[in-house]
Coordinates of C-alpha atoms in Angstrom, one line a residue:
Chain A
M17 CA -8.1 -9.7 27.8
D18 CA -9.4 -7.7 25.2
T19 CA -11.6 -9.0 22.8
G20 CA -11.3 -6.4 20.2
D21 CA -7.3 -6.9 20.6
T22 CA -7.5 -10.2 20.2
A23 CA -10.1 -10.3 17.4
W24 CA -7.3 -7.8 15.4
I25 CA -4.1 -9.5 16.0
L26 CA -5.8 -13.1 15.0
T27 CA -7.0 -11.6 12.1
S28 CA -3.4 -9.8 11.2
A29 CA -1.9 -13.0 11.9
S30 CA -4.0 -14.8 9.6
F31 CA -3.1 -12.0 7.2
V32 CA 0.8 -12.6 7.7
L33 CA 0.3 -16.1 6.8
L34 CA -1.2 -15.5 3.5
M35 CA 2.1 -13.5 3.0
T36 CA 4.3 -16.1 2.2
P37 CA 1.9 -18.2 -0.5
G38 CA 1.8 -14.4 -1.9
L39 CA 5.9 -14.5 -1.9
A40 CA 5.2 -18.0 -3.4
L41 CA 3.8 -16.8 -6.5
F42 CA 5.8 -13.0 -6.8
Y43 CA 9.0 -15.2 -7.0
G44 CA 7.4 -18.4 -9.0
G45 CA 6.4 -16.1 -11.4
M46 CA 9.6 -14.5 -11.8
V47 CA 12.0 -17.2 -12.3
R48 CA 11.9 -19.7 -15.5
A49 CA 8.7 -22.1 -16.4
K50 CA 11.2 -25.1 -15.8
S51 CA 11.8 -24.1 -11.9
V52 CA 8.2 -22.6 -10.5
L53 CA 7.5 -25.4 -8.7
N54 CA 10.9 -25.6 -6.7
M55 CA 10.8 -21.9 -6.2
M56 CA 7.2 -22.1 -4.8
M57 CA 8.0 -25.3 -2.5
M58 CA 11.1 -23.5 -1.0
S59 CA 8.1 -20.9 0.7
F60 CA 5.6 -23.9 1.4
G61 CA 8.6 -25.5 2.3
A62 CA 9.2 -23.1 5.1
L63 CA 5.5 -23.1 5.6
G64 CA 5.7 -26.5 6.8
L65 CA 9.1 -26.4 9.0
I66 CA 9.1 -23.3 10.3
G67 CA 5.5 -23.2 11.6
V68 CA 6.4 -26.8 13.6
L69 CA 9.9 -25.4 14.8
W70 CA 7.9 -22.2 16.1
V71 CA 5.6 -24.2 18.4
L72 CA 8.3 -26.6 19.6
Y73 CA 10.9 -23.9 20.7
G74 CA 11.1 -21.0 18.5
Y75 CA 8.5 -19.1 20.2
S76 CA 10.5 -19.6 23.5
M77 CA 13.8 -18.9 21.9
A78 CA 12.3 -15.5 20.8
F79 CA 10.0 -14.5 23.8
G80 CA 11.1 -16.9 26.5
N81 CA 12.8 -14.7 29.6
D82 CA 16.6 -13.6 28.4
V83 CA 19.1 -16.0 29.3
G84 CA 21.8 -13.2 29.3
G85 CA 22.7 -10.1 27.8
G86 CA 19.5 -9.7 25.6
L87 CA 20.9 -12.4 23.6
L88 CA 18.6 -14.9 24.1
G89 CA 15.3 -16.3 25.3
D90 CA 14.9 -19.7 27.4
P91 CA 14.4 -22.5 24.8
F92 CA 12.9 -24.2 27.9
E93 CA 10.5 -22.0 29.6
Y94 CA 7.7 -22.2 26.5
L95 CA 8.9 -25.4 25.0
G96 CA 6.2 -26.9 23.3
L97 CA 4.0 -23.6 24.1
S98 CA 4.2 -25.5 27.6
G99 CA 2.3 -23.2 30.2
L100 CA 0.4 -20.8 27.7
L101 CA -3.0 -22.6 27.2
G102 CA -4.6 -21.5 30.1
E103 CA -6.8 -18.3 30.4
D104 CA -4.8 -16.2 32.5
N105 CA -1.8 -16.5 30.2
L106 CA -1.9 -12.9 28.8
S107 CA 0.4 -11.4 26.5
G108 CA -0.7 -7.6 27.2
T109 CA -4.3 -7.2 26.6
L110 CA -3.8 -10.5 24.2
P111 CA -4.2 -14.4 25.4
G112 CA -0.5 -15.3 25.1
M113 CA -1.3 -18.2 21.9
A114 CA -2.8 -15.0 19.6
F115 CA 0.7 -13.6 20.0
V116 CA 2.3 -16.8 19.3
G117 CA 0.2 -17.2 16.0
F118 CA 0.6 -13.8 15.0
Q119 CA 4.8 -13.9 15.7
A120 CA 4.8 -17.4 13.6
A121 CA 3.9 -16.2 10.6
F122 CA 6.7 -13.8 10.9
A123 CA 9.1 -16.2 11.3
I124 CA 8.0 -18.2 8.7
L125 CA 8.1 -15.7 5.9
A126 CA 11.7 -14.1 7.1
V127 CA 12.6 -18.0 5.9
A128 CA 10.8 -17.5 2.9
L129 CA 12.3 -14.5 1.8
I130 CA 15.7 -15.6 1.5
S131 CA 14.7 -18.3 -1.1
G132 CA 14.6 -15.7 -3.8
A133 CA 18.3 -15.3 -4.1
I134 CA 19.3 -18.6 -4.9
A135 CA 16.7 -19.6 -7.8
D136 CA 16.8 -22.3 -9.6
R137 CA 19.6 -24.1 -8.3
A138 CA 19.6 -25.0 -4.2
K139 CA 18.7 -28.8 -3.6
F140 CA 15.4 -28.8 -1.7
G141 CA 17.0 -31.3 1.2
A142 CA 19.4 -28.6 1.5
W143 CA 17.2 -25.7 1.7
M144 CA 14.9 -27.5 4.2
V145 CA 17.9 -28.2 6.4
F146 CA 19.2 -24.7 5.8
A147 CA 15.7 -23.3 6.5
G148 CA 15.4 -25.1 9.9
V149 CA 19.0 -24.4 11.1
W150 CA 18.9 -20.6 9.9
A151 CA 15.6 -20.1 12.0
T152 CA 17.2 -21.7 14.9
I153 CA 20.3 -20.1 15.3
V154 CA 19.8 -16.4 13.3
Y155 CA 16.1 -15.9 12.9
F156 CA 14.5 -16.7 16.9
P157 CA 18.0 -14.9 18.1
V158 CA 17.3 -11.8 16.3
A159 CA 13.7 -11.9 16.6
H160 CA 14.4 -11.6 20.8
W161 CA 16.8 -9.1 20.1
V162 CA 14.4 -6.8 18.4
F163 CA 10.8 -8.1 19.1
A164 CA 11.3 -8.8 23.0
F165 CA 10.7 -5.8 25.3
D166 CA 11.2 -5.3 29.1
N167 CA 7.9 -6.1 31.1
D168 CA 9.7 -5.4 34.6
D169 CA 5.9 -6.0 36.5
A170 CA 6.3 -9.5 35.4
G171 CA 10.4 -9.6 35.8
V172 CA 10.4 -10.4 32.1
V173 CA 14.1 -9.1 30.3
G174 CA 14.1 -8.7 26.6
G175 CA 16.3 -8.2 23.8
W176 CA 19.2 -5.7 23.6
I177 CA 18.2 -4.0 20.6
A178 CA 15.0 -3.1 21.5
N179 CA 15.7 -2.4 24.9
G180 CA 19.3 -1.6 25.2
I181 CA 20.3 0.1 22.4
E182 CA 16.7 1.2 21.6
A183 CA 16.1 1.1 17.7
I184 CA 12.6 1.4 16.6
D185 CA 11.8 -1.3 14.6
F186 CA 8.2 -1.5 14.4
A187 CA 7.4 -4.6 12.3
G188 CA 10.4 -5.9 11.3
G189 CA 12.5 -3.9 9.3
T190 CA 16.0 -5.5 10.9
A191 CA 15.0 -8.3 11.9
I192 CA 13.0 -9.6 8.6
H193 CA 14.4 -7.4 6.0
I194 CA 17.6 -6.4 6.7
N195 CA 18.0 -10.1 8.2
A196 CA 16.4 -12.2 5.2
G197 CA 18.2 -9.8 2.9
A198 CA 21.8 -9.9 4.1
A199 CA 21.5 -14.1 4.5
A200 CA 20.5 -13.9 0.8
L201 CA 23.8 -12.3 0.2
A202 CA 25.8 -14.8 2.2
L203 CA 23.4 -17.9 0.4
V204 CA 24.5 -16.1 -3.1
L205 CA 28.5 -16.2 -2.3
V206 CA 28.1 -19.5 -1.1
L207 CA 26.3 -21.1 -3.9
G208 CA 27.9 -19.2 -6.5
N209 CA 25.8 -17.7 -9.8
R210 CA 23.4 -20.1 -12.4
K211 CA 25.0 -21.4 -15.6
G212 CA 24.7 -18.6 -17.9
F213 CA 23.8 -15.7 -15.8
G214 CA 24.3 -12.5 -17.3
R215 CA 24.8 -14.3 -21.0
E216 CA 21.7 -16.5 -21.1
P217 CA 17.8 -14.7 -20.7
M218 CA 16.6 -15.7 -17.8
R219 CA 13.0 -13.1 -18.3
P220 CA 10.1 -14.2 -15.9
H221 CA 8.1 -16.6 -16.9
N222 CA 4.5 -15.4 -15.9
L223 CA 4.1 -11.6 -15.0
P224 CA 0.6 -12.0 -13.8
L225 CA 1.6 -14.4 -11.2
V226 CA 4.1 -11.5 -10.1
M227 CA 1.4 -9.0 -10.3
L228 CA -1.1 -11.3 -8.0
G229 CA 1.9 -12.6 -5.5
A230 CA 2.5 -8.7 -5.2
G231 CA -0.7 -8.0 -4.5
L232 CA -1.4 -10.3 -1.5
L233 CA 1.8 -9.3 -0.2
W234 CA 0.5 -6.0 0.6
F235 CA -2.5 -7.3 1.6
G236 CA -1.1 -9.1 4.1
W237 CA 1.2 -6.4 4.8
F238 CA -1.2 -4.6 6.6
G239 CA -1.7 -7.2 9.3
F240 CA 2.0 -7.4 9.1
N241 CA 2.2 -3.7 10.1
A242 CA -0.6 -2.7 11.5
G243 CA -0.7 -6.0 13.5
S244 CA 2.5 -5.1 14.9
A245 CA 0.8 -2.4 16.9
V246 CA -0.8 -5.6 19.1
A247 CA -3.9 -3.7 19.9
S248 CA -6.9 -2.6 17.9
G249 CA -6.7 0.9 17.9
N250 CA -4.6 4.3 17.0
T251 CA -1.6 2.9 16.5
A252 CA -2.8 0.3 14.4
A253 CA -4.8 2.9 12.1
V254 CA -1.7 5.0 11.7
A255 CA 0.4 2.2 11.0
W256 CA -2.2 1.0 8.0
V257 CA -2.5 4.7 6.5
N258 CA 1.5 4.9 6.3
T259 CA 1.6 0.9 5.0
L260 CA -0.7 2.5 2.1
V261 CA 0.6 5.6 1.3
A262 CA 4.1 4.6 1.4
T263 CA 3.3 1.8 -0.7
S264 CA 1.5 3.7 -3.5
A265 CA 4.8 6.3 -3.2
A266 CA 6.8 3.5 -3.9
I267 CA 5.3 2.3 -7.1
L268 CA 5.7 5.5 -8.6
G269 CA 9.4 6.1 -7.4
W270 CA 10.5 2.6 -9.1
L271 CA 8.3 3.5 -12.4
L272 CA 9.9 7.0 -12.7
T273 CA 13.1 5.7 -12.5
E274 CA 12.2 3.0 -15.4
R275 CA 10.8 5.2 -17.4
F276 CA 13.7 7.7 -17.5
R277 CA 16.5 5.5 -17.4
D278 CA 14.9 2.2 -19.8
G279 CA 12.1 4.4 -21.4
H280 CA 9.1 2.4 -20.3
A281 CA 7.0 1.6 -17.3
T282 CA 7.2 -2.2 -16.5
S283 CA 4.6 -4.0 -14.7
L284 CA 7.6 -6.0 -12.9
G285 CA 8.7 -2.2 -12.0
A286 CA 5.1 -1.7 -9.9
A287 CA 5.5 -4.7 -8.5
S288 CA 9.1 -4.7 -7.0
G289 CA 8.1 -1.4 -6.3
A290 CA 5.1 -2.0 -4.0
V291 CA 7.4 -4.7 -2.5
A292 CA 10.3 -1.8 -1.6
G293 CA 7.8 0.2 -0.2
L294 CA 6.0 -2.1 1.9
V295 CA 10.1 -3.3 3.0
A296 CA 10.7 0.4 3.7
I297 CA 7.9 1.6 5.9
T298 CA 7.7 -1.5 8.1
P299 CA 10.2 -0.7 10.7
A300 CA 8.7 3.1 10.2
C301 CA 4.9 2.7 10.2
A302 CA 4.4 4.2 13.7
A303 CA 7.3 6.4 14.1
V304 CA 6.5 9.0 11.0
S305 CA 3.3 10.9 9.6
P306 CA 1.7 9.9 6.2
V307 CA 3.9 12.8 4.6
G308 CA 7.2 11.4 6.1
A309 CA 5.8 8.0 4.7
I310 CA 5.5 9.1 1.1
V311 CA 9.2 10.3 1.4
I312 CA 9.9 7.2 2.8
G313 CA 8.3 5.1 0.0
V314 CA 8.8 7.3 -2.9
L315 CA 13.2 7.0 -2.2
A316 CA 12.6 3.3 -1.6
G317 CA 11.2 3.2 -5.2
V318 CA 13.8 5.2 -6.5
L319 CA 16.8 3.6 -4.2
C320 CA 15.8 0.0 -4.9
A321 CA 15.1 0.1 -8.6
L322 CA 18.7 1.3 -9.3
A323 CA 20.4 -1.3 -6.5
V324 CA 19.2 -4.1 -8.1
G325 CA 21.3 -2.8 -11.4
L326 CA 24.1 -3.6 -9.2
K327 CA 24.0 -7.2 -9.9
Y328 CA 25.4 -7.4 -13.0
K329 CA 28.1 -5.1 -12.5
L330 CA 29.3 -6.8 -9.3
G331 CA 28.4 -10.1 -10.6
Y332 CA 26.8 -11.8 -7.8
D333 CA 23.5 -13.6 -9.0
D334 CA 20.9 -12.5 -6.2
S335 CA 18.6 -14.2 -8.8
L336 CA 15.0 -12.0 -7.0
D337 CA 17.0 -9.1 -6.0
V338 CA 16.2 -10.2 -2.5
V339 CA 19.2 -7.8 -1.9
G340 CA 18.3 -5.3 -3.8
V341 CA 15.2 -4.6 -2.5
H342 CA 14.9 -6.3 1.0
L343 CA 18.2 -5.5 2.1
V344 CA 18.5 -2.0 0.2
G345 CA 14.7 -1.0 1.2
G346 CA 15.0 -2.7 5.1
L347 CA 18.4 -0.6 5.5
W348 CA 16.7 2.6 4.2
G349 CA 13.4 2.6 6.2
T350 CA 15.2 1.5 9.4
I351 CA 18.1 4.4 9.2
A352 CA 14.9 6.9 7.6
V353 CA 13.2 6.5 10.9
G354 CA 16.4 8.6 12.3
F355 CA 15.4 11.4 9.8
L356 CA 11.5 11.2 9.6
A357 CA 10.3 10.1 12.9
T358 CA 8.1 12.8 14.4
A359 CA 6.8 12.8 18.0
D360 CA 3.3 13.3 16.9
A361 CA 3.2 9.6 15.6
P362 CA 2.7 6.9 18.0
N363 CA 6.3 5.8 18.6
G364 CA 6.9 9.3 20.0
V365 CA 10.1 10.5 18.8
D366 CA 11.6 13.1 16.9
G367 CA 14.5 12.4 14.4
L368 CA 17.1 14.6 12.7
L369 CA 14.5 16.4 10.4
Y370 CA 11.8 17.1 13.4
G371 CA 14.9 18.8 15.6
G372 CA 15.4 15.4 17.8
G373 CA 19.2 15.3 16.9
V374 CA 21.3 12.3 16.1
D375 CA 20.2 10.6 19.1
Q376 CA 17.5 8.4 17.3
L377 CA 19.5 8.0 14.1
W378 CA 22.7 6.5 15.6
R379 CA 20.5 3.5 17.6
Q380 CA 18.9 2.9 13.9
V381 CA 22.2 2.7 12.4
V382 CA 23.6 0.2 15.2
G383 CA 20.3 -2.0 15.3
A384 CA 20.5 -2.6 11.4
V385 CA 24.0 -3.0 11.3
A386 CA 24.5 -5.5 14.4
V387 CA 21.3 -7.4 12.5
L388 CA 23.2 -7.5 8.6
V389 CA 27.0 -8.4 10.1
F390 CA 25.3 -11.4 12.6
S391 CA 22.7 -12.9 10.0
F392 CA 25.5 -12.2 6.9
V393 CA 28.6 -14.2 8.8
V394 CA 26.7 -16.7 10.6
T395 CA 24.6 -17.3 7.1
W396 CA 27.5 -17.8 5.5
V397 CA 29.1 -20.2 7.9
I398 CA 25.8 -22.2 8.0
G399 CA 25.7 -22.3 4.1
L400 CA 29.7 -23.3 3.6
V401 CA 29.0 -26.5 6.2
I402 CA 25.8 -27.7 4.0
Q403 CA 27.6 -26.9 0.6
K404 CA 30.8 -29.1 2.3
T405 CA 28.7 -32.1 4.1
M406 CA 25.7 -32.6 2.3
G407 CA 25.9 -30.4 -0.8
F408 CA 23.7 -26.9 -1.3
R409 CA 24.1 -26.5 -5.4
L410 CA 22.6 -28.9 -7.7
D411 CA 24.5 -30.8 -10.5
E412 CA 25.3 -28.5 -13.6
E413 CA 23.2 -30.8 -15.4
D414 CA 20.6 -31.2 -13.5
E415 CA 20.1 -27.4 -13.3
A416 CA 20.3 -27.2 -17.3
A417 CA 17.5 -30.1 -17.2
G418 CA 15.2 -28.0 -14.9
I419 CA 15.1 -27.8 -10.7
D420 CA 11.5 -29.0 -11.1
Q421 CA 11.8 -32.5 -12.7
V422 CA 15.1 -33.4 -11.0
E423 CA 14.0 -32.6 -7.3
H424 CA 10.1 -32.5 -7.3
A425 CA 9.5 -34.8 -10.5
E426 CA 6.8 -32.6 -11.9
S427 CA 6.2 -29.8 -14.1
G428 CA 4.8 -26.6 -13.4
Y429 CA 2.6 -26.4 -16.9
D430 CA 1.7 -29.7 -19.3
W431 CA 2.9 -28.6 -22.6
G432 CA 0.7 -30.4 -24.8
T433 CA -0.4 -33.7 -25.8
L434 CA 2.7 -34.6 -28.1
G435 CA 4.8 -35.5 -24.8
G436 CA 3.9 -39.4 -25.5
G437 CA 3.8 -40.3 -21.5
H438 CA 2.3 -43.4 -20.0
L439 CA 0.6 -44.1 -16.5
G440 CA 3.2 -45.6 -14.3
G441 CA 6.7 -45.7 -13.5
G442 CA 9.8 -47.0 -15.3
T443 CA 10.0 -47.6 -18.8
R444 CA 7.3 -48.3 -21.6
P445 CA 5.4 -51.4 -21.0
A446 CA 5.9 -53.9 -23.2
P447 CA 3.1 -53.8 -26.2
R448 CA 0.2 -56.5 -25.4
H449 CA 0.4 -58.7 -28.3
T450 CA 3.4 -58.5 -30.5
T451 CA 5.9 -60.3 -27.7
A452 CA 3.2 -62.7 -26.5
T453 CA 4.0 -66.3 -27.8
P454 CA 1.2 -69.1 -27.8
G455 CA 1.1 -70.2 -24.1
A456 CA 1.8 -67.1 -22.6
T457 CA -1.1 -65.0 -23.4
S458 CA -2.6 -65.5 -20.3
E459 CA 0.0 -64.0 -18.5
V460 CA 0.0 -61.2 -20.8
S461 CA -3.7 -60.4 -20.5
A462 CA -3.4 -61.1 -16.7
Chain B
M9 CA 0.6 -30.6 -57.3
K10 CA 2.2 -27.9 -55.6
L11 CA 2.5 -27.1 -51.9
L12 CA 2.6 -23.6 -51.0
T13 CA 4.0 -22.2 -47.9
A14 CA 3.3 -18.9 -46.5
I15 CA 4.7 -17.7 -43.4
I16 CA 3.0 -14.4 -42.0
K17 CA 1.6 -12.2 -39.5
P18 CA -0.8 -14.0 -36.8
H19 CA -3.3 -11.3 -37.0
K20 CA -3.6 -11.5 -40.8
L21 CA -4.4 -15.2 -40.7
D22 CA -8.5 -14.4 -40.8
D23 CA -7.9 -12.4 -43.9
V24 CA -5.7 -14.7 -45.8
K25 CA -8.0 -17.4 -45.1
S26 CA -11.5 -15.4 -45.7
A27 CA -9.5 -14.9 -49.2
L28 CA -8.5 -18.6 -49.8
E29 CA -12.2 -19.4 -49.2
S30 CA -13.5 -17.2 -51.9
Y31 CA -11.1 -18.2 -54.2
G32 CA -12.3 -21.7 -53.5
V33 CA -9.3 -23.6 -51.7
Q34 CA -11.2 -26.3 -50.1
G35 CA -8.5 -26.7 -47.0
L36 CA -5.2 -25.3 -45.3
T37 CA -3.0 -26.3 -42.5
I38 CA -2.0 -23.8 -39.9
S39 CA 0.9 -23.9 -37.4
E40 CA 2.3 -21.5 -34.9
A41 CA 5.7 -20.4 -35.6
S42 CA 8.4 -18.0 -35.0
G43 CA 11.8 -16.7 -36.6
Y44 CA 13.1 -13.2 -38.0
G45 CA 14.0 -12.0 -41.5
R46 CA 14.7 -8.2 -41.9
Q47 CA 12.5 -7.4 -39.2
R48 CA 14.5 -8.9 -36.6
G49 CA 13.3 -9.2 -33.0
H50 CA 12.3 -6.4 -30.5
T51 CA 14.0 -5.7 -26.9
E52 CA 12.2 -6.4 -23.6
V53 CA 13.8 -4.6 -19.9
Y54 CA 13.0 -6.8 -16.3
R55 CA 14.4 -4.7 -13.8
G56 CA 16.7 -2.6 -15.9
A57 CA 18.3 -5.7 -17.5
E58 CA 17.8 -5.5 -21.3
Y59 CA 16.8 -8.6 -23.4
T60 CA 16.8 -9.2 -27.0
V61 CA 14.2 -11.7 -28.1
D62 CA 15.2 -12.3 -31.4
M63 CA 12.3 -14.5 -32.7
V64 CA 9.2 -13.1 -33.7
P65 CA 5.6 -14.9 -33.1
K66 CA 4.7 -15.9 -37.0
V67 CA 1.6 -18.5 -38.4
R68 CA 3.0 -20.6 -41.1
V69 CA -0.2 -21.5 -43.7
E70 CA 0.2 -24.4 -46.0
V71 CA -2.0 -25.2 -49.1
L72 CA -2.2 -27.8 -51.5
V73 CA -2.9 -26.5 -54.7
D74 CA -3.2 -28.0 -58.4
D75 CA -0.7 -26.9 -60.3
V76 CA -3.3 -24.6 -63.0
D77 CA -4.1 -22.5 -60.0
I78 CA -1.1 -22.3 -57.9
H79 CA 0.0 -18.5 -59.4
D80 CA -3.5 -17.6 -58.6
V81 CA -3.5 -18.6 -55.1
V82 CA 0.0 -17.1 -54.7
E83 CA -1.3 -13.8 -55.9
V84 CA -4.3 -14.2 -53.6
V85 CA -2.1 -15.4 -50.3
V86 CA 0.2 -12.3 -50.8
K87 CA -2.4 -9.8 -51.1
S88 CA -4.3 -11.1 -48.5
A89 CA -1.5 -10.8 -46.0
Q90 CA 0.2 -7.7 -47.3
T91 CA 0.7 -5.0 -44.7
G92 CA 3.2 -2.6 -46.7
R93 CA 5.4 -3.0 -43.2
I94 CA 8.4 -4.7 -42.5
G95 CA 7.8 -7.7 -40.9
D96 CA 5.0 -9.4 -43.6
G97 CA 6.3 -12.4 -44.1
K98 CA 7.3 -15.2 -47.0
V99 CA 5.3 -17.1 -49.6
W100 CA 6.7 -20.0 -51.4
T101 CA 6.1 -23.1 -53.5
Q102 CA 7.2 -26.6 -54.0
S103 CA 6.6 -29.4 -56.3
V104 CA 4.7 -32.3 -54.6
E105 CA 4.9 -35.8 -56.2
D106 CA 1.8 -37.4 -54.8
V107 CA -1.1 -36.8 -52.3
V108 CA -3.5 -39.1 -50.8
R109 CA -6.6 -38.8 -49.3
V110 CA -6.8 -40.7 -45.9
R111 CA -10.4 -41.6 -45.9
T112 CA -10.8 -42.8 -49.5
G113 CA -6.8 -43.6 -50.8
E114 CA -7.8 -41.5 -53.9
H115 CA -4.5 -40.1 -55.4
G116 CA -3.2 -36.6 -57.4
P117 CA -5.4 -34.2 -58.0
D118 CA -8.3 -36.0 -57.0
A119 CA -7.5 -35.9 -53.5
L120 CA -6.7 -32.3 -53.3

């Protein structure tokens, strides 16, 4: 066991966990004031449920020994993390538990990412059921495909994309972002558009929250990417620098696109550009040079800025642009590895532009398409079953009133003192004296 | 007695208030308001989607004035609220039947 590696991974795991509350702020600021709490609760619901599922069987499904074809880990091998408590359970140079914790934060984030596509209109209970089912039959298997590497010495067999296709996905461009982005698209199709989409203004109600959330996401992403080295050393450092510079470049790419198209560089554009760059560099952060990272970042900013406008043309209410940012950014980053990878970087592979031919490029495309198709189809079925059985979509009237009041019995903000409220449930309490008749006063005052 | 109502640009409130004070007006009431006139609203862009915001934030100032002062007070408000650019607002007056000071019960001009 290496104490330096362990310290870095436990630190990274904590960084990555902070990304989900950061995402809650990022998404929460973008919706209207009447649905800010529900938006944030979808992330906090995932923090609750997926954390528990991961420990119970999720880790085992993702990182247990393969049950066949590289499709799924053995759910029973580490059921309840059994057998991982002792000193001798190492995952590389780490205690097994450090790796369990690090990957738990990824699973939570992947689920939470989807929520932005269905803002303002999903029943909270249905979302929670969806979150559990989606994690179980989509995320845990896909994490196995992409993140579980063979270990011949230990006789452990991993996932088919990591070991068969050998696509490079350093920190989750396919497993997290393409996966969540494709799922988001499927859910938009199942739930339909918000009432008034494309007609009523649905402006972000609090852009400072969005900026704060983007900042926390960037901070956490250093754990996401540099932590995915699963060691404290050169690979982590390269990933860190690439994560910095691609994100910086993506902010510029998005803002320039806006400046030329709309006339203004916006704060929402800066925050969105940062996230687009982070998404795109995720699969590539240990495969490219810092200059390659700048290219990936700038183009991620431009591509995603252009992509988010498509929903109005196509008429799909992907409310917070999960498809336009995570699916598009994830696809671009994953495929960019095939062009821009350099053997000088820790992954040690040359892409098309570095004389490596198309060998890595096709591997990247197959990995990306496989995850996209699987996630889209299975998510669509899950969504449809939930919609037909318990109902996924909020009633029209409740949606108009605001999901925070209907689903959570709370308001995000106190708008002033003229609401005329009183403590306690039910209707207004009876006046103390006017209704009191002689002889009944003692009951009233009691 | 007259009630003067002025819709002005929020950043002119201090000028209007001090001009009224130097004229000798004893009190006023303000409220936040929004609306539009010939100025119309403005356009905002979020992730490339344009939104037209019709209503512009304004401040509504209300002052109760004795009949003999009303023309001067209107002048004072208009002068102090003016920037000369579009969106400066409106001032109007109307007659008030009675005014009562709640603390003392005084009626009419004595209550101003």
